[in-house]
Tab-separated table of C-alpha atoms in Angstrom:
chain	number	residue	atom	x	y	z
A	1	MET	CA	106.428	128.867	149.723
A	2	LYS	CA	106.662	130.204	146.201
A	3	ARG	CA	109.183	128.612	144.069
A	4	LEU	CA	110.982	129.945	141.046
A	5	LEU	CA	113.123	127.435	138.751
A	6	ILE	CA	115.652	128.991	136.643
A	7	ILE	CA	116.671	126.496	133.762
A	8	ILE	CA	119.778	128.139	132.074
A	9	ASP	CA	119.739	125.922	129.015
A	10	GLY	CA	123.073	123.894	128.258
A	11	MET	CA	124.842	125.920	131.046
A	12	ASP	CA	126.760	122.831	132.394
A	13	ASP	CA	129.696	121.905	130.371
A	14	GLU	CA	132.913	119.773	130.241
A	15	PRO	CA	136.096	121.236	131.581
A	16	ILE	CA	137.661	123.597	129.079
A	17	PRO	CA	141.537	123.568	128.820
A	18	ALA	CA	141.917	126.941	127.569
A	19	PHE	CA	140.094	127.940	131.173
A	20	GLY	CA	142.522	125.891	133.280
A	21	ASN	CA	139.949	123.073	133.145
A	22	LEU	CA	137.287	124.915	134.561
A	23	THR	CA	133.723	124.645	133.167
A	24	PRO	CA	132.435	128.220	131.507
A	25	SER	CA	130.121	128.886	134.671
A	26	TYR	CA	133.171	128.574	136.986
A	27	TYR	CA	135.471	130.468	134.838
A	28	ALA	CA	132.978	133.038	134.182
A	29	TYR	CA	132.716	136.152	136.503
A	30	MET	CA	129.472	135.512	137.864
A	31	PRO	CA	129.206	137.010	141.432
A	32	ALA	CA	125.763	136.315	141.799
A	33	LEU	CA	125.821	132.657	141.190
A	34	ARG	CA	128.968	132.276	143.269
A	35	HIS	CA	126.902	133.638	146.116
A	36	ILE	CA	124.139	131.281	145.466
A	37	ARG	CA	126.271	128.403	145.340
A	38	GLU	CA	128.133	129.302	148.605
A	39	HIS	CA	124.935	129.974	150.687
A	40	GLY	CA	122.901	127.586	148.767
A	41	ILE	CA	122.593	123.718	148.701
A	42	MET	CA	124.325	122.022	145.697
A	43	SER	CA	123.719	118.842	144.227
A	44	ARG	CA	123.669	116.635	141.034
A	45	GLN	CA	120.571	115.593	139.051
A	46	ASN	CA	120.338	112.968	136.191
A	47	THR	CA	118.084	114.652	133.958
A	48	ILE	CA	117.946	112.159	131.104
A	49	PRO	CA	115.903	109.114	131.472
A	50	PRO	CA	117.609	105.736	130.418
A	51	GLY	CA	117.411	105.149	126.765
A	52	CYS	CA	116.665	108.684	125.746
A	53	ILE	CA	118.869	110.880	123.629
A	54	PRO	CA	120.038	113.934	125.739
A	55	GLY	CA	117.876	117.036	124.965
A	56	THR	CA	115.673	119.834	126.284
A	57	GLU	CA	112.451	118.126	126.136
A	58	VAL	CA	113.365	114.834	127.921
A	59	ALA	CA	115.217	116.862	130.543
A	60	VAL	CA	112.944	119.535	131.410
A	61	LEU	CA	109.916	116.929	131.446
A	62	ARG	CA	112.107	114.764	133.931
A	63	ILE	CA	112.899	117.911	136.115
A	64	LEU	CA	109.086	118.451	136.190
A	65	GLY	CA	108.474	114.980	137.011
A	66	HIS	CA	107.299	113.479	133.838
A	67	ASP	CA	109.603	110.727	132.392
A	68	LEU	CA	109.215	109.866	128.690
A	69	GLN	CA	109.684	106.243	127.730
A	70	ALA	CA	113.107	105.133	126.224
A	71	GLY	CA	113.559	106.384	122.701
A	72	CYS	CA	110.574	108.491	122.849
A	73	SER	CA	110.783	111.883	121.654
A	74	SER	CA	108.270	114.530	120.346
A	75	ARG	CA	110.521	117.793	120.255
A	76	SER	CA	109.045	118.870	116.948
A	77	TRP	CA	105.431	118.530	118.267
A	78	PHE	CA	106.279	120.423	121.387
A	79	GLU	CA	107.657	123.219	119.017
A	80	ALA	CA	104.529	123.193	116.916
A	81	LEU	CA	102.345	123.337	120.087
A	82	GLY	CA	104.317	126.412	121.398
A	83	ALA	CA	104.169	128.073	118.038
A	84	GLY	CA	100.155	127.342	117.883
A	85	ILE	CA	100.322	125.115	114.988
A	86	THR	CA	97.616	122.446	114.763
A	87	VAL	CA	98.882	118.868	114.733
A	88	ASN	CA	96.427	116.239	114.590
A	89	ASP	CA	96.913	112.541	116.188
A	90	LYS	CA	97.718	111.172	112.706
A	91	ASP	CA	100.263	114.037	111.750
A	92	LEU	CA	104.043	113.782	112.047
A	93	CYS	CA	106.082	116.825	112.871
A	94	LEU	CA	109.568	117.393	111.719
A	95	ARG	CA	111.826	120.270	112.824
A	96	CYS	CA	113.068	122.054	109.673
A	97	ASN	CA	116.204	123.723	110.487
A	98	LEU	CA	117.592	126.546	108.158
A	99	ILE	CA	121.188	125.923	107.668
A	100	ARG	CA	124.403	127.199	106.068
A	101	HIS	CA	126.541	124.971	103.895
A	102	GLU	CA	129.975	125.989	102.230
A	103	ASN	CA	131.723	123.516	99.583
A	104	GLY	CA	129.823	120.723	100.273
A	105	TYR	CA	129.772	120.802	104.019
A	106	ILE	CA	127.541	121.888	106.828
A	107	SER	CA	128.905	125.277	108.318
A	108	SER	CA	126.096	126.358	110.429
A	109	HIS	CA	123.046	124.528	111.902
A	110	SER	CA	121.458	127.520	112.786
A	111	GLY	CA	120.497	129.811	110.117
A	112	ALA	CA	123.788	131.777	109.874
A	113	GLU	CA	121.961	134.415	111.851
A	114	ILE	CA	119.184	135.221	109.359
A	115	SER	CA	116.404	137.948	110.078
A	116	SER	CA	112.898	137.070	110.862
A	117	HIS	CA	111.896	138.434	107.622
A	118	GLN	CA	114.151	136.270	105.697
A	119	CYS	CA	112.954	133.336	107.654
A	120	ALA	CA	109.390	134.206	106.595
A	121	GLU	CA	110.628	134.536	102.959
A	122	ILE	CA	112.340	131.162	103.014
A	123	ILE	CA	109.038	129.368	104.177
A	124	ASP	CA	107.309	131.014	101.405
A	125	VAL	CA	109.931	129.735	98.884
A	126	LEU	CA	109.784	126.232	100.357
A	127	ASN	CA	106.034	126.080	100.251
A	128	THR	CA	105.906	127.420	96.511
A	129	ASN	CA	108.371	124.793	95.672
A	130	PHE	CA	107.937	121.899	97.943
A	131	GLY	CA	104.528	122.207	99.696
A	132	ARG	CA	101.606	120.337	98.573
A	133	LYS	CA	98.531	118.562	100.188
A	134	GLY	CA	99.817	116.646	103.234
A	135	ILE	CA	103.199	118.530	103.182
A	136	GLU	CA	103.251	121.794	105.028
A	137	PHE	CA	106.264	124.260	105.925
A	138	HIS	CA	105.777	126.570	108.963
A	139	GLY	CA	108.057	129.476	110.057
A	140	THR	CA	108.485	130.274	113.847
A	141	GLY	CA	110.450	133.488	113.489
A	142	ASP	CA	113.938	131.997	113.225
A	143	PHE	CA	115.907	129.201	112.006
A	144	ARG	CA	113.935	126.602	114.170
A	145	CYS	CA	111.121	125.969	111.326
A	146	LEU	CA	108.797	122.922	111.139
A	147	LEU	CA	107.668	120.620	108.652
A	148	ILE	CA	104.328	119.049	108.979
A	149	LEU	CA	103.134	115.829	107.266
A	150	ARG	CA	99.613	115.176	107.388
A	151	GLU	CA	98.008	111.885	107.946
A	152	CYS	CA	101.547	110.212	107.852
A	153	SER	CA	101.860	106.983	109.677
A	154	ALA	CA	105.540	106.463	108.571
A	155	ASN	CA	108.685	106.399	111.008
A	156	ILE	CA	111.571	108.654	110.237
A	157	ALA	CA	114.968	108.566	111.562
A	158	ALA	CA	117.312	111.655	110.990
A	159	ASN	CA	120.412	113.030	112.802
A	160	PRO	CA	120.172	116.108	115.046
A	161	THR	CA	121.323	118.989	112.981
A	162	HIS	CA	123.686	120.399	115.745
A	163	THR	CA	125.669	117.227	115.372
A	164	LEU	CA	126.422	117.342	111.882
A	165	VAL	CA	128.379	120.845	111.652
A	166	GLY	CA	131.590	120.190	109.655
A	167	ARG	CA	130.056	116.952	108.223
A	168	GLU	CA	129.317	116.415	104.373
A	169	LEU	CA	125.797	117.175	102.953
A	170	SER	CA	125.031	113.771	102.406
A	171	SER	CA	124.846	113.511	106.361
A	172	LEU	CA	121.385	115.349	106.129
A	173	LEU	CA	119.655	112.564	104.475
A	174	VAL	CA	116.908	110.832	106.317
A	175	SER	CA	115.594	107.071	106.349
A	176	SER	CA	112.139	105.716	106.849
A	177	ASP	CA	110.074	102.570	106.845
A	178	ASP	CA	108.297	104.207	103.920
A	179	SER	CA	110.804	104.297	101.215
A	180	PHE	CA	108.901	106.641	98.852
A	181	LEU	CA	108.729	109.049	101.813
A	182	ALA	CA	112.216	108.840	102.323
A	183	GLU	CA	113.276	109.553	98.782
A	184	SER	CA	110.511	112.435	98.631
A	185	LEU	CA	112.037	114.036	101.826
A	186	ASN	CA	115.535	113.539	100.663
A	187	GLU	CA	114.759	115.214	97.194
A	188	ILE	CA	113.512	118.239	99.084
A	189	ILE	CA	116.621	118.544	101.069
A	190	VAL	CA	118.834	118.430	98.317
A	191	ASN	CA	116.823	120.350	96.022
A	192	SER	CA	116.469	123.080	98.666
A	193	ARG	CA	119.730	123.996	98.014
A	194	ASN	CA	119.193	125.539	94.762
A	195	VAL	CA	116.014	127.315	95.671
A	196	LEU	CA	117.619	129.115	98.563
A	197	ALA	CA	121.008	129.630	97.000
A	198	ASN	CA	120.564	133.394	97.402
A	199	TYR	CA	120.041	133.296	101.076
A	200	PRO	CA	122.237	133.362	103.898
A	201	SER	CA	120.759	130.045	104.957
A	202	ASN	CA	120.931	128.165	101.744
A	203	GLY	CA	119.689	124.609	102.902
A	204	ILE	CA	117.340	122.811	105.362
A	205	SER	CA	117.585	120.017	107.527
A	206	LEU	CA	114.675	117.604	108.772
A	207	TRP	CA	115.145	116.023	112.204
A	208	ALA	CA	113.522	115.316	115.485
A	209	PRO	CA	110.153	113.423	114.069
A	210	GLY	CA	107.538	113.614	116.849
A	211	ARG	CA	103.639	113.090	117.417
A	212	PRO	CA	101.105	114.305	119.613
A	213	MET	CA	101.350	113.046	123.181
A	214	GLN	CA	98.937	113.177	126.198
A	215	PHE	CA	100.149	113.944	130.108
A	216	SER	CA	97.812	112.472	132.528
A	217	GLN	CA	100.220	114.124	135.263
A	218	ARG	CA	99.594	118.036	135.358
A	219	THR	CA	101.930	120.585	136.456
A	220	THR	CA	100.519	123.809	138.123
A	221	GLY	CA	102.568	126.976	137.549
A	222	ALA	CA	103.664	129.302	134.731
A	223	VAL	CA	106.227	129.047	132.112
A	224	ILE	CA	108.477	132.003	130.920
A	225	ALA	CA	110.340	131.285	127.734
A	226	GLY	CA	111.609	132.538	124.436
A	227	VAL	CA	111.556	129.286	122.454
A	228	ASN	CA	108.782	127.185	121.342
A	229	ILE	CA	109.669	123.901	122.699
A	230	MET	CA	109.406	125.446	126.204
A	231	LYS	CA	106.165	127.146	125.531
A	232	GLY	CA	105.160	123.624	124.142
A	233	ILE	CA	106.102	121.820	127.078
A	234	GLY	CA	104.349	124.390	129.302
A	235	HIS	CA	101.005	124.036	127.329
A	236	ALA	CA	101.348	120.237	127.120
A	237	VAL	CA	101.480	119.824	131.115
A	238	GLY	CA	99.203	122.176	131.918
A	239	MET	CA	101.269	125.199	132.823
A	240	THR	CA	100.169	128.871	132.199
A	241	VAL	CA	102.536	130.151	129.089
A	242	ILE	CA	103.425	133.774	129.753
A	243	LYS	CA	104.131	136.030	126.866
A	244	VAL	CA	106.963	138.454	127.507
A	245	ASP	CA	107.981	141.215	124.824
A	246	GLY	CA	111.809	140.752	124.229
A	247	ALA	CA	111.890	137.087	125.115
A	248	THR	CA	113.850	135.417	122.385
A	249	GLY	CA	115.876	132.408	121.935
A	250	ASP	CA	119.208	133.819	121.528
A	251	ASP	CA	121.524	136.187	123.106
A	252	GLN	CA	119.433	139.218	122.498
A	253	THR	CA	116.944	138.187	124.680
A	254	ASP	CA	115.684	140.716	127.511
A	255	TYR	CA	116.644	139.155	130.825
A	256	SER	CA	115.321	141.954	132.823
A	257	ALA	CA	111.810	141.863	130.957
A	258	LYS	CA	111.965	137.795	131.900
A	259	LEU	CA	112.844	138.533	135.553
A	260	HIS	CA	110.075	141.143	135.697
A	261	ALA	CA	107.596	138.783	134.349
A	262	ALA	CA	108.701	136.063	136.657
A	263	MET	CA	108.357	138.146	139.828
A	264	LYS	CA	104.964	139.400	138.756
A	265	ALA	CA	103.660	135.939	137.844
A	266	LEU	CA	104.810	134.694	141.238
A	267	LYS	CA	102.079	137.013	142.876
A	268	LYS	CA	99.301	134.435	141.033
A	269	PHE	CA	101.363	131.244	141.028
A	270	ASP	CA	103.227	129.373	143.566
A	271	PHE	CA	105.706	127.971	140.916
A	272	VAL	CA	107.217	129.641	137.809
A	273	LEU	CA	109.848	128.287	135.526
A	274	LEU	CA	112.038	130.597	133.773
A	275	HIS	CA	114.006	129.501	130.848
A	276	ILE	CA	117.093	130.732	128.958
A	277	GLU	CA	118.206	129.402	126.038
A	278	ALA	CA	121.480	131.226	124.796
A	279	PRO	CA	123.997	129.251	126.470
A	280	ASP	CA	122.922	126.032	124.656
A	281	GLU	CA	123.260	127.973	121.178
A	282	ALA	CA	126.716	129.158	121.921
A	283	SER	CA	127.691	125.657	122.916
A	284	HIS	CA	126.532	124.227	119.589
A	285	GLN	CA	128.468	127.002	118.162
A	286	LYS	CA	131.673	125.602	119.786
A	287	ASP	CA	132.185	129.049	121.178
A	288	SER	CA	133.300	128.681	124.639
A	289	LEU	CA	134.233	132.319	124.951
A	290	LYS	CA	130.670	133.462	123.761
A	291	LYS	CA	129.229	131.060	126.199
A	292	VAL	CA	131.148	132.733	129.096
A	293	ARG	CA	129.924	136.390	127.911
A	294	ILE	CA	126.453	135.169	127.768
A	295	LEU	CA	126.741	133.502	131.276
A	296	GLU	CA	128.348	136.758	132.607
A	297	GLU	CA	125.405	138.905	131.315
A	298	ILE	CA	122.670	136.461	132.579
A	299	ASP	CA	124.270	136.913	135.936
A	300	ARG	CA	124.626	140.871	135.782
A	301	ARG	CA	121.231	141.145	134.258
A	302	LEU	CA	119.032	138.468	135.869
A	303	LEU	CA	120.642	136.812	138.963
A	304	VAL	CA	122.199	139.937	140.638
A	305	PRO	CA	118.593	141.943	140.419
A	306	LEU	CA	117.055	138.718	141.769
A	307	LEU	CA	119.227	138.661	144.892
A	308	SER	CA	118.111	142.212	145.529
A	309	LYS	CA	114.436	141.141	145.716
A	310	ASN	CA	113.261	141.596	149.309
A	311	THR	CA	110.938	138.637	149.067
A	312	ASN	CA	110.412	135.068	150.477
A	313	LEU	CA	111.245	132.667	147.481
A	314	ASP	CA	112.840	129.480	146.873
A	315	VAL	CA	115.090	129.615	144.105
A	316	THR	CA	116.489	126.741	142.129
A	317	ILE	CA	119.161	127.276	139.265
A	318	GLN	CA	120.227	124.486	136.996
A	319	SER	CA	120.816	123.592	133.561
A	320	ASP	CA	118.676	121.167	131.673
A	321	HIS	CA	121.218	118.901	130.287
A	322	VAL	CA	125.193	119.621	129.734
A	323	THR	CA	126.356	120.900	126.565
A	324	SER	CA	129.883	120.667	125.390
A	325	SER	CA	131.254	123.952	123.841
A	326	LEU	CA	134.397	121.793	122.635
A	327	SER	CA	132.185	119.379	120.737
A	328	GLY	CA	128.968	121.065	120.235
A	329	GLN	CA	127.087	117.897	121.601
A	330	HIS	CA	124.672	117.398	124.308
A	331	LEU	CA	126.095	115.149	126.770
A	332	ASP	CA	124.239	112.485	129.145
A	333	TRP	CA	126.086	113.702	132.419
A	334	PRO	CA	124.508	114.574	135.652
A	335	VAL	CA	123.677	118.609	135.997
A	336	GLU	CA	124.357	120.769	138.760
A	337	VAL	CA	121.517	121.970	140.817
A	338	VAL	CA	121.590	124.735	143.214
A	339	GLN	CA	118.776	125.556	145.781
A	340	TYR	CA	118.784	129.043	147.451
A	341	LYS	CA	116.454	130.525	149.681
A	342	LEU	CA	115.588	134.240	149.041
A	343	ARG	CA	114.268	135.800	152.263
A	344	ASN	CA	112.466	139.072	153.249
A	345	ASN	CA	114.802	140.910	155.692
A	346	GLU	CA	112.423	143.363	156.803
A	347	LYS	CA	111.761	143.465	160.608
């Protein structure tokens, strides 16, 4: 039987007082999801392995049957892999968020909605001012940029940027078992504020250190996603990554194009993973109403058309992890899993 897994990133939430203590996906007008819940099988799944920080990479890998070891995270490497950036075994990757700060405090973790053209300009500025042999800044088209440290054996500790919104700029500083490296990276973080002063994203944050990983177990199927971390996970576990025009990592993504690509892929593959990023970003922005609007758009443009398909298909809809739109944090809570059988009704 053909299987379609729809992962709506960060869809699950905590009860919102303003919504009568309903979560956004239960408060939102989502008739298709309501039908799927009522006529499907609902369960709960722990998607975060013990000892791991809640995040997309550990959650999605567990959903696919690949558990990471406690404390292990290679988020930035998955993103580099998804972006087609070569990373060698002795290299270290870091996510380089383009951020916004005001009056000494972090006001946005996600680039203040800068354009892809501005992102490319900023990467050029960063490489011109701070890049050198062994230190490379790479753009990916949005605020989710990367820093590659070549031939780097050191370990680095840093806070996820989305956990720092509203805090002082000093919270961006990293630590390392290589004191010289820590000092160098912190100088780049601090001095980037001067060279980026005229951009909407007027600073950077370095976090999510990661190295290449090997997966002995393979997953057969295809991935449809707009964010590099999901493309990288797909490549890492042996799945086919399908490029879809209009698939982005925000609320401007083309849901119809993603669904069309998924249904086309299911003619070739028995399993397709369709990922949607936007609800997670709304949660990190602590905007519960925006999250509701996004979920309603997903229902209208993706789930309603899916229910109209006259085909035999096992559908699973779930979040990868819980993301609170009150605190903006990922939570290590079980997520709702809904399994639904879409059937061909022709006689």
